[in-house]
mmCIF file of C-alpha atoms and ligand atoms in Angstrom:
data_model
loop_
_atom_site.group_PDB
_atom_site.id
_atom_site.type_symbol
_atom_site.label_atom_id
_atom_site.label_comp_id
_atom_site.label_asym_id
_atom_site.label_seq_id
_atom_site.Cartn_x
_atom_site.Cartn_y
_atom_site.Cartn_z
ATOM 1 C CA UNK S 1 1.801 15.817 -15.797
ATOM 2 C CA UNK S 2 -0.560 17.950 -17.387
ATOM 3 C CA UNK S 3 -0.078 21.689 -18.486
ATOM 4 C CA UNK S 4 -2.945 23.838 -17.857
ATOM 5 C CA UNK S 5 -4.192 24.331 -21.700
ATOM 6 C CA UNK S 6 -4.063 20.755 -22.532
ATOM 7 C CA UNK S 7 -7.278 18.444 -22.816
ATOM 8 C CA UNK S 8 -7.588 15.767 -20.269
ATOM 9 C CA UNK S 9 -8.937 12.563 -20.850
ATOM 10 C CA UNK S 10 -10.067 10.257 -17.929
ATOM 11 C CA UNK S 11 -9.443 6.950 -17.965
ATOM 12 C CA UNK S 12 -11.070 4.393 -15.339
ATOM 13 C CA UNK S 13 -8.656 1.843 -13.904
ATOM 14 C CA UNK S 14 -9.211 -1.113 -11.538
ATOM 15 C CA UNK S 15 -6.929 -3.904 -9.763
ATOM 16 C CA UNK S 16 -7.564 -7.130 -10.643
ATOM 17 C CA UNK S 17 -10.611 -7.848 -8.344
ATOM 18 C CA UNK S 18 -12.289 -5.056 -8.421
ATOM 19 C CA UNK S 19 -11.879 -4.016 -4.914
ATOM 20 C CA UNK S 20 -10.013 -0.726 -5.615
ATOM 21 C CA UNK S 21 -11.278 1.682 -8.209
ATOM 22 C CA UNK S 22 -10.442 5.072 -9.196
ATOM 23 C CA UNK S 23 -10.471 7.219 -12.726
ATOM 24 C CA UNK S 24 -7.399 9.397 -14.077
ATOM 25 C CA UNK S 25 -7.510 12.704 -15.743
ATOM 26 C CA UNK S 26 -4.519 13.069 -18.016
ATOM 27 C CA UNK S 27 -3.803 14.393 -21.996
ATOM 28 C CA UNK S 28 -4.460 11.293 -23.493
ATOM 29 C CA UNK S 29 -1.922 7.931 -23.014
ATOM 30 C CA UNK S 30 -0.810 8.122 -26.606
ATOM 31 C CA UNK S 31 0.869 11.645 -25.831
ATOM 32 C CA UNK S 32 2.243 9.979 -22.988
ATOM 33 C CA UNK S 33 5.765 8.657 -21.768
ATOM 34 C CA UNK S 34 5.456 5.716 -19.493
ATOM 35 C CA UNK S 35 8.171 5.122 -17.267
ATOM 36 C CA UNK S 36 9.506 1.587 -17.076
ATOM 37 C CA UNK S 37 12.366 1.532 -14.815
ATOM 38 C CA UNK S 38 14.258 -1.924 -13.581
ATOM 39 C CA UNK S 39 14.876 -0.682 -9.979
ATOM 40 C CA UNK S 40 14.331 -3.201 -7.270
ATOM 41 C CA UNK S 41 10.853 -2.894 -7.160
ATOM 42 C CA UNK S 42 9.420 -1.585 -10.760
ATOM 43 C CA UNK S 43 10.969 -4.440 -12.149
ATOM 44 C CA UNK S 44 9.584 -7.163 -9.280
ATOM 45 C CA UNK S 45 6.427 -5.573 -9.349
ATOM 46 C CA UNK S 46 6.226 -4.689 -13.387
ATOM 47 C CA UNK S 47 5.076 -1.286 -12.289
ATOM 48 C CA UNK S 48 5.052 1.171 -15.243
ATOM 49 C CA UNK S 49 4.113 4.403 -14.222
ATOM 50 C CA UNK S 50 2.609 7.925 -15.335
ATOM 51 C CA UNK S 51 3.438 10.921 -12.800
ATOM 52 C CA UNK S 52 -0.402 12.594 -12.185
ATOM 53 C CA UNK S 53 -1.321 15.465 -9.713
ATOM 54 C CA UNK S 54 -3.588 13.688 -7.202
ATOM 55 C CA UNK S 55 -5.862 15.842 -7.707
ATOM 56 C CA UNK S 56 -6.688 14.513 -11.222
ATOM 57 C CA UNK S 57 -7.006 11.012 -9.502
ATOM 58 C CA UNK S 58 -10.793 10.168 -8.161
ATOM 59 C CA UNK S 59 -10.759 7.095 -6.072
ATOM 60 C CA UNK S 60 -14.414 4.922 -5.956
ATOM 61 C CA UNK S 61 -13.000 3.513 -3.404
ATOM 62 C CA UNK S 62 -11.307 3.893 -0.348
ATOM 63 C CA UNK S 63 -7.688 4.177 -1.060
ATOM 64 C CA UNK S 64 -7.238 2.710 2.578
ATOM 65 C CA UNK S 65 -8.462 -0.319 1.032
ATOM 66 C CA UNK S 66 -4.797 -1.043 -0.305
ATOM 67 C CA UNK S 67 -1.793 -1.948 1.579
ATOM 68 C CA UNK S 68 1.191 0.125 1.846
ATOM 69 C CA UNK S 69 5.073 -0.780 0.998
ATOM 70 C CA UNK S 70 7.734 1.241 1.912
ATOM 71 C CA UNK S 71 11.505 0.376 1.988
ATOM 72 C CA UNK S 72 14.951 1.822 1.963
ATOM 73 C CA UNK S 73 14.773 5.816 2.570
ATOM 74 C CA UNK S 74 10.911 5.271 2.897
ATOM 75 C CA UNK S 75 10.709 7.998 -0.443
ATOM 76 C CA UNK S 76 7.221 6.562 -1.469
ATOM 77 C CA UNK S 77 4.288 4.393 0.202
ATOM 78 C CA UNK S 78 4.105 1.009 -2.811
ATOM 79 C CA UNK S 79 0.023 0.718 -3.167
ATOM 80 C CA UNK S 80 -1.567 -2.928 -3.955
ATOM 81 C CA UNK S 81 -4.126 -4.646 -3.672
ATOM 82 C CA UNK S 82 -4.167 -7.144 -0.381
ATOM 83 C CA UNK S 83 -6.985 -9.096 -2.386
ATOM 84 C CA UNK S 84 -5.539 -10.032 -5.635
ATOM 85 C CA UNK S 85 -1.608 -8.190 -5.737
ATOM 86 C CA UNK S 86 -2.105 -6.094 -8.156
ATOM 87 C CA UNK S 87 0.566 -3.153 -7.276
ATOM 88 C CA UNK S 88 -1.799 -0.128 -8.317
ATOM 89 C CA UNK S 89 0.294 3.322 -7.386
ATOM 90 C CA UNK S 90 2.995 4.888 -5.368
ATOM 91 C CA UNK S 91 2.274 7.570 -3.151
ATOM 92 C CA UNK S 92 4.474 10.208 -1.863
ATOM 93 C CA UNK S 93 2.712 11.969 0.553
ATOM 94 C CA UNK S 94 -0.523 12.871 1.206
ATOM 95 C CA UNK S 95 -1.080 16.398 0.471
ATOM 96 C CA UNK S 96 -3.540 17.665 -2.523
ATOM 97 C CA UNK S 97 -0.494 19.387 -4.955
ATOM 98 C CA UNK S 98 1.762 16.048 -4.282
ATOM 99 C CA UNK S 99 1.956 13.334 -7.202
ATOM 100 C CA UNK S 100 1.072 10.236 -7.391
ATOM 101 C CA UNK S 101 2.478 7.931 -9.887
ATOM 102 C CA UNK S 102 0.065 5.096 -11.447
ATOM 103 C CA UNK S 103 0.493 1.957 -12.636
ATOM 104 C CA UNK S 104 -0.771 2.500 -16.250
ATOM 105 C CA UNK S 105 -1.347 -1.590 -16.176
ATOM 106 C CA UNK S 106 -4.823 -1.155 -14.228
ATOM 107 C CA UNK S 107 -6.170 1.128 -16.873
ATOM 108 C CA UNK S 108 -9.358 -0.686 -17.836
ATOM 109 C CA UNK S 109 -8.775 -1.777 -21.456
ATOM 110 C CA UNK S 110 -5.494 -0.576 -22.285
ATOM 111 C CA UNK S 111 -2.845 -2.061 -25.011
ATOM 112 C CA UNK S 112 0.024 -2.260 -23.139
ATOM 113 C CA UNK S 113 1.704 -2.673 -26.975
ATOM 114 C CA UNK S 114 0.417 0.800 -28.023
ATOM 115 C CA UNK S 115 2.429 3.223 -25.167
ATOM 116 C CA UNK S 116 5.419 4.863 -25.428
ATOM 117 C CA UNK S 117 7.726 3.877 -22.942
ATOM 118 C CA UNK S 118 11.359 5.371 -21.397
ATOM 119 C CA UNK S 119 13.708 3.028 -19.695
ATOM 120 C CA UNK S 120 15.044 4.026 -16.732
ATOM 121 C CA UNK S 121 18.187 3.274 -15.234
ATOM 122 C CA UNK S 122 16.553 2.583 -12.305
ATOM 123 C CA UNK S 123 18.828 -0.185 -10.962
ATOM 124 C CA UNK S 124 21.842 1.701 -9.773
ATOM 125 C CA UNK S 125 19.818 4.678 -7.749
ATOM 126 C CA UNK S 126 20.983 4.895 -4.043
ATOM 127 C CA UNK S 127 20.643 2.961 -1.949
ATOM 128 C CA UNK S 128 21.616 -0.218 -3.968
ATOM 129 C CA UNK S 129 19.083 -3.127 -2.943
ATOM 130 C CA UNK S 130 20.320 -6.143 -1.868
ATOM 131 C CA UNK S 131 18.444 -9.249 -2.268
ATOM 132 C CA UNK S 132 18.239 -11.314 1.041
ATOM 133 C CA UNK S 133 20.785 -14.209 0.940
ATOM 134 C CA UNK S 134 18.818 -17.361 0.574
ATOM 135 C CA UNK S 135 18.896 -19.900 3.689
ATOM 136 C CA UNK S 136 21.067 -23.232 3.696
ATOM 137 C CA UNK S 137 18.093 -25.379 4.606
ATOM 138 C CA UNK S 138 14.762 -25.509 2.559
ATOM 139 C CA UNK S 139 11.526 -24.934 4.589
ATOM 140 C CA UNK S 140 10.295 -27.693 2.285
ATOM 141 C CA UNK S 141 11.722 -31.136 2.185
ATOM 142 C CA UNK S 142 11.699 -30.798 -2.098
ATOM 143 C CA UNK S 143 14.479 -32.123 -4.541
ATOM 144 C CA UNK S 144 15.331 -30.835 -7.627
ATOM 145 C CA UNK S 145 15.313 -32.879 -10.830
ATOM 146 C CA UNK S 146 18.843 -34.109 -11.163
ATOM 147 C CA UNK S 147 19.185 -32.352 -14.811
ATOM 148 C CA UNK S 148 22.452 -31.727 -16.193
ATOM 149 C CA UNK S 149 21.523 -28.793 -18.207
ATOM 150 C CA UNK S 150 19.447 -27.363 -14.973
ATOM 151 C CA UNK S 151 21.023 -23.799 -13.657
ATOM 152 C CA UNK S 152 19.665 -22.645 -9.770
ATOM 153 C CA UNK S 153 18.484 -19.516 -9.603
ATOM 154 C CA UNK S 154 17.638 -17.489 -6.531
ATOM 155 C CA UNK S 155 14.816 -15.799 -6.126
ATOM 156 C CA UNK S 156 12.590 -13.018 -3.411
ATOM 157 C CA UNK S 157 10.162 -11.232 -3.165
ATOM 158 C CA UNK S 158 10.857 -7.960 -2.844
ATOM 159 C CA UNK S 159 11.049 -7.624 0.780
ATOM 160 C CA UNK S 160 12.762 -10.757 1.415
ATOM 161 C CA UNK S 161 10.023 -12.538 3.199
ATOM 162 C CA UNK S 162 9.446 -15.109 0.534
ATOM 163 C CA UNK S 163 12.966 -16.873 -0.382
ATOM 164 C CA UNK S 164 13.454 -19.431 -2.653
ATOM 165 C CA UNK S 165 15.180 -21.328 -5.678
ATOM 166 C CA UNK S 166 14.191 -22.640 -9.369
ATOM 167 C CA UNK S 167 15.814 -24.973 -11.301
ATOM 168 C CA UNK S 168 15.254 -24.727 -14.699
ATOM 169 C CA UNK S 169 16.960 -24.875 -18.246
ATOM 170 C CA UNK S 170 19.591 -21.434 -18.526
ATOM 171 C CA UNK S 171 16.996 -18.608 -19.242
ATOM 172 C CA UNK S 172 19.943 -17.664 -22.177
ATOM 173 C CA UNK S 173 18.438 -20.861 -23.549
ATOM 174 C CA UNK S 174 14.512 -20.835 -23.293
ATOM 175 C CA UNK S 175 11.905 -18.466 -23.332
ATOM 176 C CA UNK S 176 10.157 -16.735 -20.621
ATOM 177 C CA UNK S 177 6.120 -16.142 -21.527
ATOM 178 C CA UNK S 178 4.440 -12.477 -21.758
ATOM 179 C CA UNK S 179 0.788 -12.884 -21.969
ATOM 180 C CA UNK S 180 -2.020 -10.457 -22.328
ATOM 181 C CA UNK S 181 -4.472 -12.202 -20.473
ATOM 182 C CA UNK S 182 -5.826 -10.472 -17.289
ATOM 183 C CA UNK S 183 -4.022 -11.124 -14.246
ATOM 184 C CA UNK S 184 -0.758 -11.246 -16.209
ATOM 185 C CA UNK S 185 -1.481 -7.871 -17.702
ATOM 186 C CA UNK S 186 -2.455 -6.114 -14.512
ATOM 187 C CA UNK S 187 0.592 -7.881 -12.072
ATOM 188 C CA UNK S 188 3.170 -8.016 -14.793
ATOM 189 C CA UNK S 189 3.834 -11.987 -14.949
ATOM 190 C CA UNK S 190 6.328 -12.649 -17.108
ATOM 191 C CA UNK S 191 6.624 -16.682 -17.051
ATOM 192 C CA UNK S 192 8.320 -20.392 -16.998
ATOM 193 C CA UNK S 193 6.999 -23.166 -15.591
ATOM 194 C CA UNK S 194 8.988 -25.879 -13.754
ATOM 195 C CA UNK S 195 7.832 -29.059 -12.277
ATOM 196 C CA UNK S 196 6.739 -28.254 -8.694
ATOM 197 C CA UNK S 197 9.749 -30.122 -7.225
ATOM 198 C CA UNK S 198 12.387 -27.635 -9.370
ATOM 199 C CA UNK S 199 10.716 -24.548 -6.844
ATOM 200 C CA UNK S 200 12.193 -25.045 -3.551
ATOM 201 C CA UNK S 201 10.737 -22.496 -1.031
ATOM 202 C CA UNK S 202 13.296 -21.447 1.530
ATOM 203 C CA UNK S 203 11.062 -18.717 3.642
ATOM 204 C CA UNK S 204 7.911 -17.141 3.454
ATOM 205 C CA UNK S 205 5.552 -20.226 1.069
ATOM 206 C CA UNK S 206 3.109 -19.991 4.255
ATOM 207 C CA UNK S 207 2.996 -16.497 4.276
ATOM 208 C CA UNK S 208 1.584 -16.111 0.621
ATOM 209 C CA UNK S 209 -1.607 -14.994 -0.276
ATOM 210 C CA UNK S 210 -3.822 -16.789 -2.680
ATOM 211 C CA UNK S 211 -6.167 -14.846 -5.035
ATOM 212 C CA UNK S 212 -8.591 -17.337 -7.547
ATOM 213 C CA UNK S 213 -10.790 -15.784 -9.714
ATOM 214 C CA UNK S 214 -13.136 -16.944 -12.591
ATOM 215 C CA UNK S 215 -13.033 -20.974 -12.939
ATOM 216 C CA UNK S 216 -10.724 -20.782 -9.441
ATOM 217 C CA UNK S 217 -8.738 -23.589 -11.086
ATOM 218 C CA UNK S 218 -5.429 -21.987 -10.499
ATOM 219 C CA UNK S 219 -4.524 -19.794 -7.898
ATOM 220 C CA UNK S 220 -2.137 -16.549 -7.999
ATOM 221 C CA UNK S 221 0.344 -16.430 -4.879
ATOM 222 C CA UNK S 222 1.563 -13.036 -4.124
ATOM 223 C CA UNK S 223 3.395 -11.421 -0.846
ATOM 224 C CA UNK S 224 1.106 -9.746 1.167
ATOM 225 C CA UNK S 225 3.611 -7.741 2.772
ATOM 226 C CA UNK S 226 5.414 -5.749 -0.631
ATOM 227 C CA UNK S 227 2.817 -7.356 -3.127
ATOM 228 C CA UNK S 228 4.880 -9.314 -5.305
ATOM 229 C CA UNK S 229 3.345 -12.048 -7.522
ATOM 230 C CA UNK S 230 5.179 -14.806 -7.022
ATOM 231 C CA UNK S 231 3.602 -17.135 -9.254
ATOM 232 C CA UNK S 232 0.460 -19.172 -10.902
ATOM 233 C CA UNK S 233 -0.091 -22.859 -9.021
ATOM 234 C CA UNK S 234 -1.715 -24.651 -11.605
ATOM 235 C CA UNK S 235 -2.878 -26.679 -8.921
ATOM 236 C CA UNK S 236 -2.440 -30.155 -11.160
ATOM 237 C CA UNK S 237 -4.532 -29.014 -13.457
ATOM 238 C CA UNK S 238 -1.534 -29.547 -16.326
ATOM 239 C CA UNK S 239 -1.635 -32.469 -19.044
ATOM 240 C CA UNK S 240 -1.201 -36.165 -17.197
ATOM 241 C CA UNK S 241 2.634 -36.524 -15.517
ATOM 242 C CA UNK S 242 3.136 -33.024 -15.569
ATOM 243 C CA UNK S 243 2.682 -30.683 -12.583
ATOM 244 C CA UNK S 244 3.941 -27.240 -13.451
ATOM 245 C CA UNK S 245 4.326 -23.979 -11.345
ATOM 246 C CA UNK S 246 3.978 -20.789 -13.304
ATOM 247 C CA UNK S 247 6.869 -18.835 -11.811
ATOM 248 C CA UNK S 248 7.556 -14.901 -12.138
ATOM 249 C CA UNK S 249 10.985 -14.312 -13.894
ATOM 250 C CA UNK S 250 10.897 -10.941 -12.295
ATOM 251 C CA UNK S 251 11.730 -12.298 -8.828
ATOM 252 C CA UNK S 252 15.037 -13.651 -9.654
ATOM 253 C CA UNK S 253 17.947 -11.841 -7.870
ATOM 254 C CA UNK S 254 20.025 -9.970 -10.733
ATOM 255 C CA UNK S 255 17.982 -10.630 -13.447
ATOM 256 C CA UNK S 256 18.071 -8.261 -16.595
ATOM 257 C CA UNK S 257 14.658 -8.551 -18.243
ATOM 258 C CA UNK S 258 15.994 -6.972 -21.631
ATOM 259 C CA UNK S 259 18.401 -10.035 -22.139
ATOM 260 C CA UNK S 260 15.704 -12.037 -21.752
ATOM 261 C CA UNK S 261 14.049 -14.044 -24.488
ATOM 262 C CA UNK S 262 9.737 -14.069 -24.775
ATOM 263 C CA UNK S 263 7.419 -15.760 -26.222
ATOM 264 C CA UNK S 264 4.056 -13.804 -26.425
ATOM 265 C CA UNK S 265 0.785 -15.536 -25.659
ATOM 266 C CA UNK S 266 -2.569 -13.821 -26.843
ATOM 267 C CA UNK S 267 -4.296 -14.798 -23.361
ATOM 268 C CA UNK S 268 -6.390 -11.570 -23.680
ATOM 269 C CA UNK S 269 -8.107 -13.477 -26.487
ATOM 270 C CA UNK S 270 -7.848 -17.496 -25.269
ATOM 271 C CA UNK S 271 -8.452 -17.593 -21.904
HETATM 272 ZN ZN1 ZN F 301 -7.774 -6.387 -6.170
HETATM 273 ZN ZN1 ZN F 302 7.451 -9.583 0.134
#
């Protein structure tokens, strides 16, 4: 937070859509320490967060426009966007001296590359989350590819409404894809992309929201109950045989995104 003798700079940020708005006061981002934790929902939701003053947060829009997440000890209200996911703030209550802590990743044209960052150890703070078991019985008649070298992995979204498993080379093996394009900037995709049939949804597929923007030929699922994105259907649009789902590593249960191996795609510039 800011001290009083230090220049602010504002910054305007924006979910994906457009349909919440709001500019930051703060001493400029590169004096800055972002928090990146890899609690239950920082790391789902690839929130990475600056603590401001609300009163150095100006909303263009009505903040009532977002939906509100709470869980465990109900500590903080989880901010997104119901139109397009993107997980903009938490919010812990709603007087003018209280903070609230902002996703840097809506900050209209930052480089995500250029901030400082601290890991924290978010994981182990009380209470523990535990993942909702995954059912016995798909709610989609889908079979897996019959591939040796496949591994299951569960995976939820963060409030357990959406269950369901991939099957997919071991991630200790092949590369999970952080782009700078848009959407995967501002809701924190980090990617692989099975066949269709290696996603088997056990709960929740029907309660997904779909956000489309630009060309609309793909369309973004996300939870509209915790805003978790979920993943990309590519809708077929894929080269000839292949029918790929772009799925969120973040949602798998017990993942540790620092053993995990990228590759970086310069979407920001190709798409
Ligand atoms: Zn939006
Ligand atoms: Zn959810």
């Amino acid at each position: 937070m800011s001290s009083p003798n230090q220049e602010l700079a504002s910054y305007r940020a924006s979910c994906h859509c457009g349909a919440v708005t709001f500019t930051i006061r703060t001493p400029s981002l590169s004096d800055h320490q972002v928090d990146r934790c890899d609690c239950s929902i920082c790391s789902r939701n690839g929130y990475l967060l600056i603590h401001l003053k609300r009163a150095d947060v100006d909303f263009h829009t009505d903040l009532n426009n977002m939906v509100s997440y709470s869980f465990g000890d109900k500590g903080g209200a989880h901010k997104f966007c119901p139109r397009c996911g993107s997980s903009a703030m938490v919010e812990f209550n709603e007087n003018e001296d209280s903070e609230l802590w902002i996703n840097v990743r809506l900050i209209q044209g930052i480089d995500l590359q250029k901030l400082n960052y601290k890991d924290l150890d978010g994981k182990m703070m009380q209470p523990i989350y535990k993942a909702p078991q995954i059912a016995t019985t798909p709610d989609q008649s889908s079979t897996p590819s019959a591939v040796s070298n496949f591994k299951r992995y569960n995976a939820n979204c963060h409030c357990g409404t959406v269950t369901y498993t991939i099957h997919i080379p071991s991630l200790s093996d092949h590369q999970a894809n952080s782009c700078n394009c848009s959407i995967c900037s501002l809701n924190g995709y980090l990617l692989v992309y099975p066949e269709r049939q290696d996603v088997v949804f056990y709960s929740g597929y029907d309660h997904l929201s779909d956000y489309a923007f630009g060309t609309k030929m793909v369309t973004h699922k996300f939870c509209p109950t915790c805003g978790s994105s979920i993943m990309i259907d590519c809708n077929g649009f894929a080269p000839v045989g292949v029918d790929p789902l772009a799925i969120n590593v973040r949602m798998i249960q017990d993942i540790d995104l620092n053993k995990l191996k990228f590759r970086y795609t310069d979407g920001k510039n190709l798409f």
